[in-house]
Short mmCIF file of C-alpha atoms in Angstrom, two decimals:
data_model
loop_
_atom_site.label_atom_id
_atom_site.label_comp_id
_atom_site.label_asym_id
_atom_site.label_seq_id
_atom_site.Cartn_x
_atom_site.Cartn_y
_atom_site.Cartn_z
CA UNK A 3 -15.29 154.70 -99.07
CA UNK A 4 -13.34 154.48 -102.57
CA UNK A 5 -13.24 158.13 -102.94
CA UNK A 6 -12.47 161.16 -100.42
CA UNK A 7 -15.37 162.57 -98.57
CA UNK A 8 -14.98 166.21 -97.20
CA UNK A 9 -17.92 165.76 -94.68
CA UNK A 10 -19.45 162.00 -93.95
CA UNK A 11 -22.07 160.26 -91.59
CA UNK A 12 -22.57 156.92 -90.31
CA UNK A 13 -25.85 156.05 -88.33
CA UNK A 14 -26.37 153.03 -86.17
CA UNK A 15 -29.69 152.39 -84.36
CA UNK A 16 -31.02 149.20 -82.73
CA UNK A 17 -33.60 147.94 -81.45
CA UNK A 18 -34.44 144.86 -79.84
CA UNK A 19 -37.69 142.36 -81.03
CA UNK A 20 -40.97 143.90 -79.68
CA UNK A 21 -42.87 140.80 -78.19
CA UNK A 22 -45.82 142.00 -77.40
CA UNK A 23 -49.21 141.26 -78.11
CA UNK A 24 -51.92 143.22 -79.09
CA UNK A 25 -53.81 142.60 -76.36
CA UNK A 26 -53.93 145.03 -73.03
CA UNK A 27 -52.35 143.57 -70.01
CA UNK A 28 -55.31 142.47 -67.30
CA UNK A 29 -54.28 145.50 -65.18
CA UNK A 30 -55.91 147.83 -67.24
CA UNK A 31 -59.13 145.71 -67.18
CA UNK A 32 -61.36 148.67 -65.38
CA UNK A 33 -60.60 151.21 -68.26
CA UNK A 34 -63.36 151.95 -71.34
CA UNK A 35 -62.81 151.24 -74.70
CA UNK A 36 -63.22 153.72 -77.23
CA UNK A 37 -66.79 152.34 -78.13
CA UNK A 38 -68.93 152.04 -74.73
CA UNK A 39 -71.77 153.73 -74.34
CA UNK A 40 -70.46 155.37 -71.34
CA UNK A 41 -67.19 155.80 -69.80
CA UNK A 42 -66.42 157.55 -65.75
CA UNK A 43 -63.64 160.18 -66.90
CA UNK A 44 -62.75 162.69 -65.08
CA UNK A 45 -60.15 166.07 -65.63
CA UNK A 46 -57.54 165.85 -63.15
CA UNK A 47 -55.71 168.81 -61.55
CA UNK A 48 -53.10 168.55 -58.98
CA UNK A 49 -53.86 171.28 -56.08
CA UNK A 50 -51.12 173.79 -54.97
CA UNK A 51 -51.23 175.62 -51.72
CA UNK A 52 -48.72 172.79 -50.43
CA UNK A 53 -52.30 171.09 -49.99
CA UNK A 54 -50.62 167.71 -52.23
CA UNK A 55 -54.10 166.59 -53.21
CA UNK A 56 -55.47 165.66 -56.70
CA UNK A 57 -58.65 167.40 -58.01
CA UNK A 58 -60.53 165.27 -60.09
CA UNK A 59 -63.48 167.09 -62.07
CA UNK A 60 -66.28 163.89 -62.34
CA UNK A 61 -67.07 163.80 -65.71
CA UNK A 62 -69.33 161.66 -68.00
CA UNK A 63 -67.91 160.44 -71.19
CA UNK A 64 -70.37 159.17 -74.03
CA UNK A 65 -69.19 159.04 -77.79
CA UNK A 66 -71.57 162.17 -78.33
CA UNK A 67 -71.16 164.79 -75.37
CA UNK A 68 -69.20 165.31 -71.77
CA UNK A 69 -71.62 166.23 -69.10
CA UNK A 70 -69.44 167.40 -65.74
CA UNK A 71 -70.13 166.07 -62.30
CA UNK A 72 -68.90 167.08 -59.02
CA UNK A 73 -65.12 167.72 -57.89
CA UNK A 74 -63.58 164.68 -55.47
CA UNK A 75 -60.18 165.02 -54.22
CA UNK A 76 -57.44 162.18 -54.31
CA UNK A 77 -55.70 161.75 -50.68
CA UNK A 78 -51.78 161.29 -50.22
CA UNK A 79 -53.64 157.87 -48.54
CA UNK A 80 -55.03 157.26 -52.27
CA UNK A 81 -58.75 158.02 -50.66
CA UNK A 82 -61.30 159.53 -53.37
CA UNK A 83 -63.89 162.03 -51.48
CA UNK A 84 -66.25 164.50 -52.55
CA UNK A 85 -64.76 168.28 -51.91
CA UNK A 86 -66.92 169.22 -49.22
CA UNK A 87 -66.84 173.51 -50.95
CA UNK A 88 -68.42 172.59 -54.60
CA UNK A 89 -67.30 176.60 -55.39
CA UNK A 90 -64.32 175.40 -56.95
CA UNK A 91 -66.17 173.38 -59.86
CA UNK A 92 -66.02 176.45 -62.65
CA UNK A 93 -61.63 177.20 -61.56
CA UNK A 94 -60.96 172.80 -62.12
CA UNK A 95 -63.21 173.09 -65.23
CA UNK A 96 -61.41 176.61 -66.54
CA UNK A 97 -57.80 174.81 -65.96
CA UNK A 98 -58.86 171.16 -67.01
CA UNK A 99 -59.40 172.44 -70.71
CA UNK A 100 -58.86 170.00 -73.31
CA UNK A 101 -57.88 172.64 -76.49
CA UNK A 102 -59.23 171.93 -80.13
CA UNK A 103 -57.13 171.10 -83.08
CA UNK A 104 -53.24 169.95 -81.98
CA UNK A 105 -53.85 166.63 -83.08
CA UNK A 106 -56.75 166.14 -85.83
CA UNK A 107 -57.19 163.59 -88.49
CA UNK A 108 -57.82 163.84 -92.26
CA UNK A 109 -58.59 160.80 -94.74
CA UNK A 110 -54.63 159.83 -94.79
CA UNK A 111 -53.80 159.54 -91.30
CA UNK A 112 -53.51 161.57 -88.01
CA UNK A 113 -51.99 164.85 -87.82
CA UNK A 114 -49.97 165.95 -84.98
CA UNK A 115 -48.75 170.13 -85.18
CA UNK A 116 -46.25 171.53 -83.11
CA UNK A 117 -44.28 175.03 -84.32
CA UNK A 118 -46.09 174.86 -87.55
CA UNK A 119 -44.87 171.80 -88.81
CA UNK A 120 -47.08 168.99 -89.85
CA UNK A 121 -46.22 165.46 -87.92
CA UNK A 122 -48.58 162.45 -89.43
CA UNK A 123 -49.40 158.96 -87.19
CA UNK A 124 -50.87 155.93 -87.69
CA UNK A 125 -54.41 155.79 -86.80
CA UNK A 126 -55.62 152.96 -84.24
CA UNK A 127 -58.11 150.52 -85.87
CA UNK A 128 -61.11 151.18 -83.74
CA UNK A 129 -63.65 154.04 -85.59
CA UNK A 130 -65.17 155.17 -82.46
CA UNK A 131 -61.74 157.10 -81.97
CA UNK A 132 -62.50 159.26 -84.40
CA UNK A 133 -65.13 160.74 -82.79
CA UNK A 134 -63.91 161.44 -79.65
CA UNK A 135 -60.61 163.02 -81.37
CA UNK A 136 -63.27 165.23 -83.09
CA UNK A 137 -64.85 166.52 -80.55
CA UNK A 138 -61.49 166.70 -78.05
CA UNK A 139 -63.14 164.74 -75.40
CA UNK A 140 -59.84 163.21 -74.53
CA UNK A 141 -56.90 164.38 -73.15
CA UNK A 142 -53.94 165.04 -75.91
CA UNK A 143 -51.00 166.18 -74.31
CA UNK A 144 -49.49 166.02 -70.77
CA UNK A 145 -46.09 166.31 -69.51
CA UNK A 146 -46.24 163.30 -66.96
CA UNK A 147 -42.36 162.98 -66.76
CA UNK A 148 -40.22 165.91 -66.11
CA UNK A 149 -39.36 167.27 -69.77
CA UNK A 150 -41.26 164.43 -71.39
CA UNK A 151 -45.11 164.64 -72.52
CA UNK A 152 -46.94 162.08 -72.68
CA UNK A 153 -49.22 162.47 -76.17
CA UNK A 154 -52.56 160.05 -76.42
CA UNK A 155 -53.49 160.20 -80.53
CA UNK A 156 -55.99 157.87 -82.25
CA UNK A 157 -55.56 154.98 -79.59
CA UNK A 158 -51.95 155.30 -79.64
CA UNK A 159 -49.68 157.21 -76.66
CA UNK A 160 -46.20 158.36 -77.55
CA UNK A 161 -43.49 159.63 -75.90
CA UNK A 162 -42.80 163.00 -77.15
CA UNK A 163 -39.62 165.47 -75.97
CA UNK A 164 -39.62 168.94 -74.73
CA UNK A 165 -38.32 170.87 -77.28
CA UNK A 166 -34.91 171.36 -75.59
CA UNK A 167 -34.72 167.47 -76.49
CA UNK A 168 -35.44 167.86 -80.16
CA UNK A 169 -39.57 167.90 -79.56
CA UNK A 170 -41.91 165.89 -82.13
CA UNK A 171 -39.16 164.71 -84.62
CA UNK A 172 -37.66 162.76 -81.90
CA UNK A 173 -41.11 161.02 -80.71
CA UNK A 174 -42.02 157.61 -79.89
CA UNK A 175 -44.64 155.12 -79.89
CA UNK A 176 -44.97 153.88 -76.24
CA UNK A 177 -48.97 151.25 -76.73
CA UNK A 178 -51.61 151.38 -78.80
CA UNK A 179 -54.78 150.24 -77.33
CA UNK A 180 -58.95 150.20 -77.72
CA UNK A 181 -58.99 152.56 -74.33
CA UNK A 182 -60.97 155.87 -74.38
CA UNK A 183 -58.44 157.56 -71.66
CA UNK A 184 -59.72 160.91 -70.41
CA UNK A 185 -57.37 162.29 -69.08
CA UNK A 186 -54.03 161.58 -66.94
CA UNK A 187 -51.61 162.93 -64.99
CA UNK A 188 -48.33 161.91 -62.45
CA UNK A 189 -49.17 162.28 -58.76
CA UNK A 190 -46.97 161.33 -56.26
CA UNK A 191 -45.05 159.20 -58.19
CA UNK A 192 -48.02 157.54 -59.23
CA UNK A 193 -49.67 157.72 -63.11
CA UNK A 194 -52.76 158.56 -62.75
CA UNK A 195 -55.99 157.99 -65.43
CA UNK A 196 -59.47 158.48 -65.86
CA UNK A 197 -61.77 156.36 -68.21
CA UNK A 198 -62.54 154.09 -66.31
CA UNK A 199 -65.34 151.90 -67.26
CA UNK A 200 -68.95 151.91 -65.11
CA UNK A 201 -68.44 147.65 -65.43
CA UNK A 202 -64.90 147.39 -63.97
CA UNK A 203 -64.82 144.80 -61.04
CA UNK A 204 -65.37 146.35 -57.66
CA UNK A 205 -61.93 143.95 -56.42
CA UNK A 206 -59.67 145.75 -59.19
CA UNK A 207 -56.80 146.98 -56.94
CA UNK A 208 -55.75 149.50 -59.69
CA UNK A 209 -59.16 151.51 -59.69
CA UNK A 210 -59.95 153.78 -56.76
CA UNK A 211 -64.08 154.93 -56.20
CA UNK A 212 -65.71 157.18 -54.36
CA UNK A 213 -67.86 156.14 -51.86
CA UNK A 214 -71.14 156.86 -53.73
CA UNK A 215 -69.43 155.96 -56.73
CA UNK A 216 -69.82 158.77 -58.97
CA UNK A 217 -66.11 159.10 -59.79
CA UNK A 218 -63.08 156.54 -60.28
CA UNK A 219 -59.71 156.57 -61.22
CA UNK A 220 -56.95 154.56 -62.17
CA UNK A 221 -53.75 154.35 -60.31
CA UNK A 222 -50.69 152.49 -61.33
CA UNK A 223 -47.00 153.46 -62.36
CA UNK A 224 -46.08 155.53 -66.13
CA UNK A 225 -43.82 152.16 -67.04
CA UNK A 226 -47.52 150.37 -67.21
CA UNK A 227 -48.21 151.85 -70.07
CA UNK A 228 -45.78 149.86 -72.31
CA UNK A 229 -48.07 146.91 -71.19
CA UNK A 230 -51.30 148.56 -72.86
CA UNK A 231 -50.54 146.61 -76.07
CA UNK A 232 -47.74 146.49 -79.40
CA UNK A 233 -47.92 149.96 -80.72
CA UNK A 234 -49.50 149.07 -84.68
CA UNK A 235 -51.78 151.20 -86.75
CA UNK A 236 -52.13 152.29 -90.55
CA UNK A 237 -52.10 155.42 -92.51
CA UNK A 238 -50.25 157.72 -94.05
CA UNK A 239 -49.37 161.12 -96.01
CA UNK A 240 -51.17 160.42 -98.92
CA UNK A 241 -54.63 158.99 -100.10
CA UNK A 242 -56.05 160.44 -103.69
CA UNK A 243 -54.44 163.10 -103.00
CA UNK A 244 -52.70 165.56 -105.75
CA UNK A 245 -49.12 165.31 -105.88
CA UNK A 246 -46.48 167.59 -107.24
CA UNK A 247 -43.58 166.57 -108.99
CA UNK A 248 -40.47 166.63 -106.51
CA UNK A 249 -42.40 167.88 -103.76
CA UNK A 250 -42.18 165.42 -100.62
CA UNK A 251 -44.56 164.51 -98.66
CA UNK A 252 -45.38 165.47 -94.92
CA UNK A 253 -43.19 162.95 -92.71
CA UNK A 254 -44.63 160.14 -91.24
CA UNK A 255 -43.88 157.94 -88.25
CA UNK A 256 -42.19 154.72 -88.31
CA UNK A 257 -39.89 154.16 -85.46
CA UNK A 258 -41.04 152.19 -83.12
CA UNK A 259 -43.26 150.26 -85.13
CA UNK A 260 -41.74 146.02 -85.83
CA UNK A 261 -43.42 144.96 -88.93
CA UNK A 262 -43.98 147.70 -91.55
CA UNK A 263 -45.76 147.52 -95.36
CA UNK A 264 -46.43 150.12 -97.75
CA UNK A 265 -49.20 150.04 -100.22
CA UNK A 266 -48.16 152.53 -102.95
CA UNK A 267 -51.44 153.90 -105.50
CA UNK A 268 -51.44 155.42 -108.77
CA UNK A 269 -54.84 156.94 -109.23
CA UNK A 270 -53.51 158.26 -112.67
CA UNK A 271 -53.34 157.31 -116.54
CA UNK A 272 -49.14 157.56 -116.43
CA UNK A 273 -46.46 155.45 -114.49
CA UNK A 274 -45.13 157.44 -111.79
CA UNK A 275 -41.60 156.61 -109.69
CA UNK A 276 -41.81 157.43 -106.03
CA UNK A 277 -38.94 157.62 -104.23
CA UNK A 278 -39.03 156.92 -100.40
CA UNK A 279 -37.08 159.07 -98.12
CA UNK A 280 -36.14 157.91 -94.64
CA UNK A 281 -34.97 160.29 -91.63
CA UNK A 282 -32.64 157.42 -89.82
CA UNK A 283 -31.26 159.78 -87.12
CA UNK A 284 -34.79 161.96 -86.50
CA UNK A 285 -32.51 164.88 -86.93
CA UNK A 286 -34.55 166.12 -90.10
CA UNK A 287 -32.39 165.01 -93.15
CA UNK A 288 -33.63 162.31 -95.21
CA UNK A 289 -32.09 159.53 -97.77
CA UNK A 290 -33.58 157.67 -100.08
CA UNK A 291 -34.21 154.25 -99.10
CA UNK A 292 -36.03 152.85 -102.59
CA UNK A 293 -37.12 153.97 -105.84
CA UNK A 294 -40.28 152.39 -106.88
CA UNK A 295 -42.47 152.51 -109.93
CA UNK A 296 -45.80 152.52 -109.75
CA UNK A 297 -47.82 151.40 -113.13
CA UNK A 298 -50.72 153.39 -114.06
CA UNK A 299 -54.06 152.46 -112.43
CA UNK A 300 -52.23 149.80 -110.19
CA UNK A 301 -50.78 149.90 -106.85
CA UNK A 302 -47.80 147.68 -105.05
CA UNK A 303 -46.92 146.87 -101.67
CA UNK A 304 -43.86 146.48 -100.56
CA UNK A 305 -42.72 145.10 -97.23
CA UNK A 306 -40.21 146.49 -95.04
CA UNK A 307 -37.45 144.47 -93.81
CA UNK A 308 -38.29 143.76 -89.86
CA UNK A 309 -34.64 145.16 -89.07
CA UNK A 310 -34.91 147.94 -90.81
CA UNK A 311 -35.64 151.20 -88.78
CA UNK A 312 -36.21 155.04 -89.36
CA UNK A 313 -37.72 157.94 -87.23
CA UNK A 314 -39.65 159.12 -90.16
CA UNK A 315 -40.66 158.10 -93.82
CA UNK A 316 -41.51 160.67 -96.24
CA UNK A 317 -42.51 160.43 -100.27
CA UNK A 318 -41.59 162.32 -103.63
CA UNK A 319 -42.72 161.59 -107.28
CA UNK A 320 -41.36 162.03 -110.26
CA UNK A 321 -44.63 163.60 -112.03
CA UNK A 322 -47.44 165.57 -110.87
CA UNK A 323 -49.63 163.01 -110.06
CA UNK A 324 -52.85 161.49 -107.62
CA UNK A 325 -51.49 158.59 -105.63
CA UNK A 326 -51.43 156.93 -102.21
CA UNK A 327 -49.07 156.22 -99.89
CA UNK A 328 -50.15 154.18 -96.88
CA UNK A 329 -48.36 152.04 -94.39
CA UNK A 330 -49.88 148.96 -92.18
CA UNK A 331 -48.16 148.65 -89.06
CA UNK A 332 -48.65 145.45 -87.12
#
């Protein structure tokens, strides 16, 4: 420094070159994409009573509705069978509930709330997620590793911390993917999904039937899912919307993600100078990164450099103003 500091902070964070494709490994060839017709989910429950069995709650999964089946039970011996007492049907269904709002979507991006605070995401590029996040037909949150959850949003799973770890501000992309995942869950060691589609090969060693084939699952390990495909999406915390002069904008995710552009709008009849804020450490404060002006009526993109890494990227203008702020992720 060429001056005394009283109080100073220096951040390091690396991160080596993501080389993965976009493309889902071939083990998760028996799941459903996010635009079938039809899709074998199923909620999944583990039993208690020392009984160490899975419930899994047969359900139908169309882009429109969820129409529940019968309960089957997952063996220690990874057998599927029909519960031979069907009583049980309305306590799996009661304790299987997927909850409205928690993760919703607006015209920016995706919206992620935890302790009141407003967390935005990329959004995956397949449409036919945004009707299932609509009508919660899949599963949101899980913790599958002790103290970790496991969020699906949009296409997209992330790791996200218990909140003795720092919770959302300290998330992570883990895949993003064109699977319509149910619902999952750790058992035995094992991850555990449902989604599975009704045209998965009868010789896939990672899906598990039931003999009259009315429910399926998938079975493979929680360090799979970093082979579901490169987390990527686009979005962010503003599109036409109304800004106010030095207020910034909800943060938005970018750690995690290789190749980063921002598109940068002014709706408006004045120049406007955005400055963008980045949250290096995810601890919550912010620094300015660049300070860039945006003619009126125009937009400009600017690319990220690829080394260049930040939990979270947030937005402030210099006048009240409509603009756009959106990021491509790839």
């Amino acid at each position: 420094a060429d001056r005394d500091i009283a109080k100073a902070s220096a951040t390091f964070q690396y991160a080596a070159e993501d080389r993965r494709t976009t493309e889902r490994n071939t083990l998760f060839n028996g799941l459903s994409k996010a635009g079938d017709a039809k899709s074998q989910g199923g909620f999944l429950l583990t039993r208690g009573a020392n009984l160490r069995t899975l419930a899994v709650l047969a359900a139908d999964v169309t882009p429109d509705k969820t129409t529940l089946g019968d309960v089957y039970e997952l063996s220690a011996d990874l057998k599927l069978a029909k519960m031979a007492d069907q009583k049980g049907v309305d306590f799996y269904q009661k304790n299987t509930v997927i909850p409205q709002g928690i993760v919703t979507t607006d015209a920016a991006s995706v919206i992620f709330e935890e302790g009141g605070v407003r967390w935005r995401l990329p959004r995956s590029a397949s449409s036919a997620q945004d009707g299932l996040l609509g009508r919660s037909a899949l599963r949101k949150a899980r913790e599958v590793c002790t103290e970790r959850d496991l969020l699906q949003a949009h296409g997209t799973f992330y790791e996200l911390p218990a909140l003795n770890a720092k919770g959302a501000i300290r998330m992570r992309p883990v895949a993003t993917s064109d699977a319509a995942i149910h619902d999952y869950c750790s058992y035995r060691g094992l991850l555990v999904l449902s989604g599975v589609s009704p045209e998965a090969a009868k010789d896939d060693r990672h899906v598990i039937r039931s003999d009259d084939g009315k429910a399926a699952v998938w079975v493979g390990a929680a360090d799979d899912l970093w082979q579901l495909g490169k987390p990527r999406g686009h979005g962010g915390p503003w599109l036409n919307t109304a800004v106010q002069k030095g207020a910034p904008s909800d943060p938005y995710l970018m750690t995690g993600y290789d190749k980063k552009t921002l598109k940068l709008t002014n709706h408006g009849a004045k120049p406007v100078r955005v400055s963008v804020l980045l949250d290096v450490a995810g601890d919550g404060r912010s620094t300015t990164y660049r300070i860039l002006e945006v003619p009126a009526g125009k937009d400009i993109v600017h690319a990220f450099e690829p080394a260049l890494n930040a939990y979270w990227v947030r937005f402030v203008a210099d006048e009240d103003a409509v603009l756009s702020a959106q990021l491509t992720y790839e």
